Coordinates of C-alpha atoms and ligand atoms in Angstrom, one line a residue:
M117 CA -43.8 5.9 0.2
P118 CA -46.5 6.0 -2.5
R119 CA -46.1 3.4 -5.2
M120 CA -47.4 5.7 -8.0
P121 CA -47.0 9.3 -6.8
N122 CA -48.9 10.9 -9.7
V123 CA -51.0 9.7 -12.6
K124 CA -52.6 11.6 -15.5
V125 CA -56.4 11.2 -15.4
C126 CA -59.5 12.8 -16.8
I127 CA -61.5 14.7 -14.3
K128 CA -64.8 16.6 -14.2
E129 CA -63.5 20.2 -14.2
G130 CA -67.0 21.7 -13.7
P131 CA -70.5 21.4 -15.2
G132 CA -70.1 20.4 -18.9
K133 CA -66.3 20.3 -18.8
V134 CA -63.5 17.7 -18.4
A135 CA -59.8 18.1 -18.1
W136 CA -56.7 15.9 -18.4
V137 CA -54.7 16.5 -15.2
E138 CA -52.0 15.0 -13.0
M139 CA -53.1 13.9 -9.5
P140 CA -51.8 11.7 -6.8
L141 CA -53.0 8.1 -6.5
P142 CA -52.5 6.5 -3.1
D143 CA -51.6 2.9 -2.5
P144 CA -54.6 0.5 -2.6
G145 CA -56.4 0.2 0.7
P146 CA -58.2 -2.8 2.1
G147 CA -60.0 -4.7 -0.6
Q148 CA -58.8 -2.4 -3.3
A149 CA -56.6 -3.1 -6.4
L150 CA -54.4 -0.5 -8.2
I151 CA -54.8 -1.1 -11.9
R152 CA -52.7 0.3 -14.7
T153 CA -55.1 1.1 -17.5
T154 CA -54.5 -0.4 -20.9
L155 CA -57.9 0.5 -22.5
S156 CA -60.8 2.7 -21.6
S157 CA -63.8 4.4 -23.2
I158 CA -66.5 7.1 -22.8
C159 CA -70.1 6.2 -22.0
G160 CA -73.3 8.1 -22.3
T161 CA -73.5 8.1 -18.5
D162 CA -70.3 10.2 -18.4
M163 CA -72.2 13.0 -20.2
H164 CA -75.0 12.8 -17.5
L165 CA -72.3 12.9 -14.7
V166 CA -70.5 15.8 -16.2
D167 CA -73.5 17.9 -17.3
E168 CA -76.3 17.1 -14.9
F169 CA -75.3 15.6 -11.6
P170 CA -74.5 18.3 -9.0
D171 CA -73.5 15.6 -6.5
I172 CA -70.6 14.7 -8.7
P173 CA -68.3 17.6 -7.8
A174 CA -65.5 19.2 -9.8
G175 CA -62.2 17.2 -9.4
V176 CA -63.8 13.8 -9.5
P177 CA -61.8 11.4 -11.8
M178 CA -64.0 10.2 -14.6
G179 CA -64.3 6.8 -16.4
H180 CA -66.0 3.6 -15.4
E181 CA -65.1 1.4 -18.4
A182 CA -61.6 0.0 -18.1
I183 CA -59.3 -2.9 -18.6
G184 CA -55.8 -2.9 -17.2
V185 CA -53.1 -4.9 -15.4
V186 CA -53.1 -5.2 -11.6
E187 CA -50.1 -3.4 -10.2
A188 CA -50.8 -3.8 -6.5
V189 CA -53.5 -5.1 -4.2
G190 CA -54.6 -4.0 -0.8
E191 CA -55.1 -6.0 2.4
G192 CA -57.6 -8.9 2.1
V193 CA -57.6 -9.2 -1.7
E194 CA -57.3 -12.9 -2.5
R195 CA -58.8 -13.6 -5.9
I196 CA -56.7 -11.4 -8.2
R197 CA -53.0 -11.1 -8.3
V198 CA -50.4 -8.5 -9.3
G199 CA -49.8 -9.0 -13.1
D200 CA -53.4 -10.2 -13.8
R201 CA -55.1 -8.5 -16.8
V202 CA -58.6 -7.7 -15.6
V203 CA -61.7 -6.0 -16.9
A204 CA -63.4 -3.9 -14.2
A205 CA -67.2 -3.8 -13.5
C206 CA -68.6 -0.3 -13.9
L207 CA -70.4 -0.7 -10.6
T208 CA -68.3 -2.1 -7.8
S209 CA -69.5 -4.5 -5.1
C210 CA -68.4 -5.8 -1.7
G211 CA -69.6 -9.4 -2.3
S212 CA -70.9 -9.8 1.2
C213 CA -73.9 -7.4 1.8
E214 CA -77.5 -8.6 1.5
R215 CA -77.9 -7.3 -2.0
C216 CA -74.6 -8.8 -3.2
T217 CA -75.3 -12.2 -1.8
G218 CA -78.9 -11.9 -3.0
G219 CA -77.7 -11.7 -6.6
D220 CA -77.8 -7.9 -7.2
P221 CA -74.2 -6.7 -6.7
Q222 CA -74.9 -3.7 -9.0
V223 CA -76.9 -2.1 -6.1
C224 CA -74.3 -3.1 -3.4
S225 CA -75.2 -1.2 -0.3
S226 CA -71.6 -1.0 1.1
H227 CA -70.8 2.3 -0.7
G228 CA -74.3 3.7 -1.1
A229 CA -75.6 3.8 -4.7
P230 CA -75.0 5.5 -7.1
M231 CA -71.5 6.1 -5.6
N232 CA -70.5 2.5 -6.1
L233 CA -69.7 3.6 -9.7
L234 CA -66.1 3.1 -10.7
F235 CA -64.3 6.4 -11.0
G236 CA -60.9 7.0 -12.7
G237 CA -61.0 4.5 -15.5
Q238 CA -60.1 7.3 -18.0
G239 CA -56.6 7.7 -16.7
E240 CA -53.2 6.0 -16.5
A241 CA -54.2 4.0 -13.4
F242 CA -57.1 3.7 -11.0
L243 CA -58.1 2.2 -7.7
L244 CA -60.9 -0.5 -7.8
N245 CA -63.0 -1.0 -4.7
G246 CA -64.1 -4.6 -3.8
A247 CA -61.5 -5.9 -6.2
D248 CA -62.3 -9.6 -5.5
F249 CA -65.8 -9.1 -6.7
S250 CA -65.6 -6.1 -9.1
C251 CA -63.4 -7.4 -11.8
A252 CA -62.5 -10.6 -13.7
P253 CA -59.3 -11.8 -15.3
V254 CA -59.5 -11.6 -19.1
P255 CA -58.9 -15.0 -20.8
D256 CA -55.6 -15.1 -22.7
G257 CA -57.2 -15.5 -26.1
L258 CA -59.2 -12.3 -25.9
S259 CA -57.9 -8.8 -26.7
D260 CA -58.7 -5.8 -24.6
R261 CA -61.2 -4.7 -27.2
D262 CA -62.9 -8.1 -27.2
A263 CA -63.4 -8.0 -23.5
M264 CA -63.7 -4.3 -22.7
L265 CA -67.5 -3.8 -23.0
V266 CA -68.6 -6.6 -20.6
G267 CA -68.1 -4.3 -17.6
D268 CA -70.8 -1.9 -18.7
I269 CA -72.9 -1.5 -21.8
L270 CA -72.7 -5.2 -23.0
S271 CA -73.9 -6.3 -19.6
T272 CA -76.7 -3.7 -19.7
G273 CA -77.8 -4.7 -23.2
F274 CA -77.8 -8.4 -22.2
G275 CA -79.6 -7.5 -19.0
A276 CA -82.3 -5.8 -21.0
I277 CA -83.0 -9.1 -22.8
E278 CA -82.5 -11.4 -19.9
R279 CA -84.6 -9.5 -17.4
A280 CA -87.5 -9.7 -19.9
G281 CA -87.5 -13.4 -19.5
F282 CA -86.6 -13.8 -23.2
R283 CA -86.8 -17.3 -24.6
E284 CA -85.2 -18.5 -27.8
G285 CA -87.4 -18.0 -30.9
Q286 CA -89.2 -14.9 -29.5
T287 CA -89.5 -11.6 -31.3
V288 CA -87.8 -8.4 -30.0
A289 CA -88.1 -4.7 -30.8
I290 CA -85.4 -2.4 -29.5
F291 CA -86.0 1.4 -29.5
A292 CA -82.8 3.4 -30.2
Q293 CA -79.5 2.0 -31.4
G294 CA -77.0 3.9 -29.5
P295 CA -74.2 1.8 -27.8
V296 CA -76.6 0.2 -25.2
G297 CA -79.4 -0.4 -27.7
L298 CA -76.9 -2.0 -30.1
C299 CA -75.7 -4.3 -27.2
A300 CA -79.3 -5.3 -26.7
T301 CA -79.4 -6.2 -30.4
I302 CA -76.3 -8.3 -30.0
A303 CA -77.9 -10.0 -27.0
A304 CA -81.2 -10.7 -28.9
K305 CA -79.1 -12.2 -31.7
T306 CA -76.9 -14.2 -29.4
Y307 CA -79.9 -15.7 -27.6
G308 CA -81.7 -16.7 -30.7
A309 CA -84.5 -14.2 -31.4
S310 CA -86.6 -15.2 -34.4
A311 CA -87.0 -11.6 -35.5
I312 CA -85.2 -8.4 -34.3
F313 CA -86.8 -5.0 -35.1
T314 CA -84.8 -1.9 -34.2
V315 CA -85.8 1.7 -34.2
E316 CA -83.2 4.4 -35.3
S317 CA -82.8 7.3 -37.6
V318 CA -79.1 8.0 -37.7
P319 CA -77.6 6.4 -40.8
E320 CA -74.4 5.0 -39.2
R321 CA -76.4 3.5 -36.4
I322 CA -78.9 1.9 -38.8
A323 CA -76.0 0.3 -40.7
M324 CA -74.4 -0.9 -37.4
S325 CA -77.8 -2.3 -36.2
R326 CA -78.1 -4.4 -39.3
R327 CA -74.5 -5.5 -39.1
L328 CA -75.0 -6.7 -35.5
G329 CA -78.3 -8.6 -36.0
A330 CA -81.3 -6.4 -36.8
D331 CA -83.6 -7.9 -39.4
Q332 CA -85.4 -4.6 -40.0
V333 CA -84.7 -1.1 -38.9
F334 CA -87.6 1.4 -38.7
D335 CA -87.8 5.1 -38.4
P336 CA -88.9 6.4 -35.0
E337 CA -91.8 8.3 -36.6
T338 CA -93.5 5.2 -38.0
A339 CA -92.0 2.4 -35.9
V340 CA -95.1 1.5 -34.0
E341 CA -97.2 0.9 -37.1
Q342 CA -94.4 -0.9 -38.9
I343 CA -93.6 -3.2 -36.0
M344 CA -97.3 -4.1 -35.7
A345 CA -97.5 -4.7 -39.4
A346 CA -94.3 -6.8 -39.4
T347 CA -95.8 -9.0 -36.7
G348 CA -99.2 -9.4 -38.4
G349 CA -100.8 -7.1 -35.8
R350 CA -99.7 -9.3 -32.9
G351 CA -96.9 -7.3 -31.5
V352 CA -93.5 -8.5 -30.2
D353 CA -92.7 -10.6 -27.2
V354 CA -90.1 -8.2 -25.8
A355 CA -89.6 -4.4 -26.4
V356 CA -86.5 -2.7 -25.1
E357 CA -86.4 1.1 -24.3
A358 CA -82.8 2.1 -24.7
L359 CA -83.1 5.9 -25.1
G360 CA -84.6 7.2 -21.9
R361 CA -87.5 9.2 -23.3
Q362 CA -91.2 9.1 -22.4
Q363 CA -92.3 8.6 -26.0
T364 CA -90.1 5.6 -26.6
L365 CA -91.3 4.0 -23.4
T366 CA -94.9 4.6 -24.4
N367 CA -94.1 3.1 -27.8
C368 CA -92.7 0.0 -26.2
F369 CA -96.0 -0.6 -24.5
R370 CA -97.8 -0.2 -27.8
V371 CA -95.8 -2.8 -29.7
V372 CA -95.7 -5.5 -27.0
H373 CA -98.5 -8.1 -27.2
F374 CA -100.4 -9.3 -24.2
A375 CA -98.2 -11.4 -21.9
G376 CA -95.1 -9.8 -23.4
T377 CA -92.5 -7.7 -21.6
V378 CA -91.4 -4.1 -21.8
S379 CA -87.7 -3.8 -20.6
S380 CA -86.4 -0.4 -19.9
V381 CA -82.7 0.4 -19.7
G382 CA -82.6 4.0 -21.0
V383 CA -81.3 6.7 -18.7
Y384 CA -84.2 9.1 -18.2
G385 CA -81.8 12.0 -17.5
G386 CA -83.3 15.2 -16.2
Q387 CA -86.8 13.7 -15.9
E388 CA -88.6 13.6 -12.5
Q389 CA -90.8 10.8 -13.5
V390 CA -92.0 8.7 -16.4
S391 CA -95.5 7.3 -16.9
I392 CA -96.7 4.0 -18.4
P393 CA -100.0 3.8 -20.3
C394 CA -102.9 2.2 -18.5
D395 CA -105.6 2.0 -21.1
G396 CA -107.3 -1.0 -19.6
T397 CA -104.6 -3.4 -20.8
F398 CA -102.0 -2.2 -18.3
Y399 CA -102.2 -5.6 -16.5
H400 CA -101.6 -7.6 -19.6
R401 CA -97.9 -6.9 -20.0
R402 CA -94.9 -7.1 -17.7
F403 CA -92.6 -4.2 -17.1
V404 CA -89.0 -4.7 -16.0
T405 CA -85.9 -2.6 -15.6
T406 CA -82.4 -3.0 -14.5
L407 CA -79.2 -1.2 -13.7
C408 CA -76.2 -2.7 -15.4
P409 CA -75.8 -6.2 -13.9
T410 CA -72.3 -6.5 -12.4
G411 CA -70.3 -8.8 -10.1
R412 CA -67.4 -11.1 -11.0
G413 CA -69.7 -13.9 -12.0
R414 CA -71.5 -11.7 -14.5
L415 CA -68.3 -10.6 -16.1
E416 CA -67.1 -14.2 -16.4
H417 CA -70.4 -15.2 -18.0
L418 CA -70.1 -12.6 -20.7
L419 CA -66.4 -13.2 -21.3
G420 CA -67.3 -16.9 -21.7
L421 CA -69.8 -16.1 -24.4
I422 CA -67.2 -14.1 -26.2
Q423 CA -64.6 -16.9 -25.8
Q424 CA -67.1 -19.3 -27.3
G425 CA -67.5 -17.1 -30.3
R426 CA -71.1 -16.4 -29.7
L427 CA -70.8 -12.6 -29.9
D428 CA -68.5 -9.9 -31.1
A429 CA -69.0 -6.4 -29.8
T430 CA -65.8 -5.0 -31.2
P431 CA -67.5 -3.3 -34.2
L432 CA -68.8 -0.7 -31.7
F433 CA -65.3 0.7 -31.4
T434 CA -65.7 3.1 -34.3
H435 CA -62.7 5.3 -33.2
S436 CA -59.5 5.1 -31.3
M437 CA -57.4 7.8 -29.7
P438 CA -54.6 8.1 -27.2
M439 CA -55.8 8.5 -23.6
S440 CA -54.1 11.9 -23.4
Q441 CA -56.6 13.2 -25.9
V442 CA -59.6 12.3 -23.8
V443 CA -60.9 15.9 -23.6
R444 CA -61.1 15.9 -27.4
A445 CA -62.7 12.5 -27.3
Y446 CA -65.4 13.8 -25.0
E447 CA -66.2 16.6 -27.4
M448 CA -66.4 14.1 -30.3
F449 CA -68.6 11.8 -28.3
R450 CA -70.9 14.6 -27.0
N451 CA -71.4 16.0 -30.6
R452 CA -71.8 12.5 -32.1
E453 CA -69.2 13.4 -34.7
D454 CA -68.3 11.1 -37.6
G455 CA -70.9 8.4 -36.6
V456 CA -69.0 7.8 -33.3
L457 CA -70.3 4.9 -31.1
K458 CA -67.4 4.0 -28.8
I459 CA -63.9 5.5 -28.7
A460 CA -61.1 3.1 -27.7
L461 CA -58.8 5.2 -25.4
S462 CA -55.4 3.7 -24.7
Ligands
ZN1560 ZN1 -71.5 3.6 -18.5
ZN1561 ZN1 -72.4 -5.5 -1.4

């Protein structure tokens, strides 16, 4: 007999549309955990999945950011127990394939990327694949909001800085201060950047950028000249592309000095390809990119930093709504109403 015959969950109803519906949720299979959601949110990637990706069919449960309490575990799950409060990784992993054991569980080959994305986090409960490796218990002292973002955007923002080989005391420019860009700003601050320049034009995002660590925020129109001026013509050590546009990627190359690094984490939705400038100094800079780093160890690392008081991403939750109003929340997020960054859905 099914443990939880029906749950309410947000699904992709069709291109550009989501709906709050009731659907059956089976018992957890081998390696899976059934998690009763206590907090979820909407991510920019959700918009791409709903609007653009034809291989995400209608009826698919949405949501890949979630915290909840383990209600049941399937065969073979050993590292988490019923009753644990856990934060899920947005990309699940098996823990045993070549990529997982090689340190890149976000591109786990057991499910075939991109389908190792977590689905169903925006619902009353969801099934998590590879539960031993795809979630981490939340330490007692941390609230759901404290811990929530480590599974996705906080890890991406930190990954943008870490993959660039950033060292304490270096200078950083971050193009766009949406949720991921703001997380990169938090990371640059946490790891001890000597100067953080951000690029943004939306007033609420400019204010949030300053609050989370930016020393100066520049308008996109004049950012390249201003960053070069602010660094005495030298350029920064690390530039992060957090928007997913050709122009901002090009601008990143223009503000990074020789031997510096351009780090790209923006989602170039709808673009077949992007190009990088090769004006004779192409070889002088490094270029790195990353999917959101995941895996249990990654979650534990970020939770540890939060526990130590080294970062606080909770200001990103600008709004909160009941999970049952998720359709309205999508509309708000899509239209960027009222300066919204992250909506806490519970
Ligand atoms: Zn996401
Ligand atoms: Zn794997």
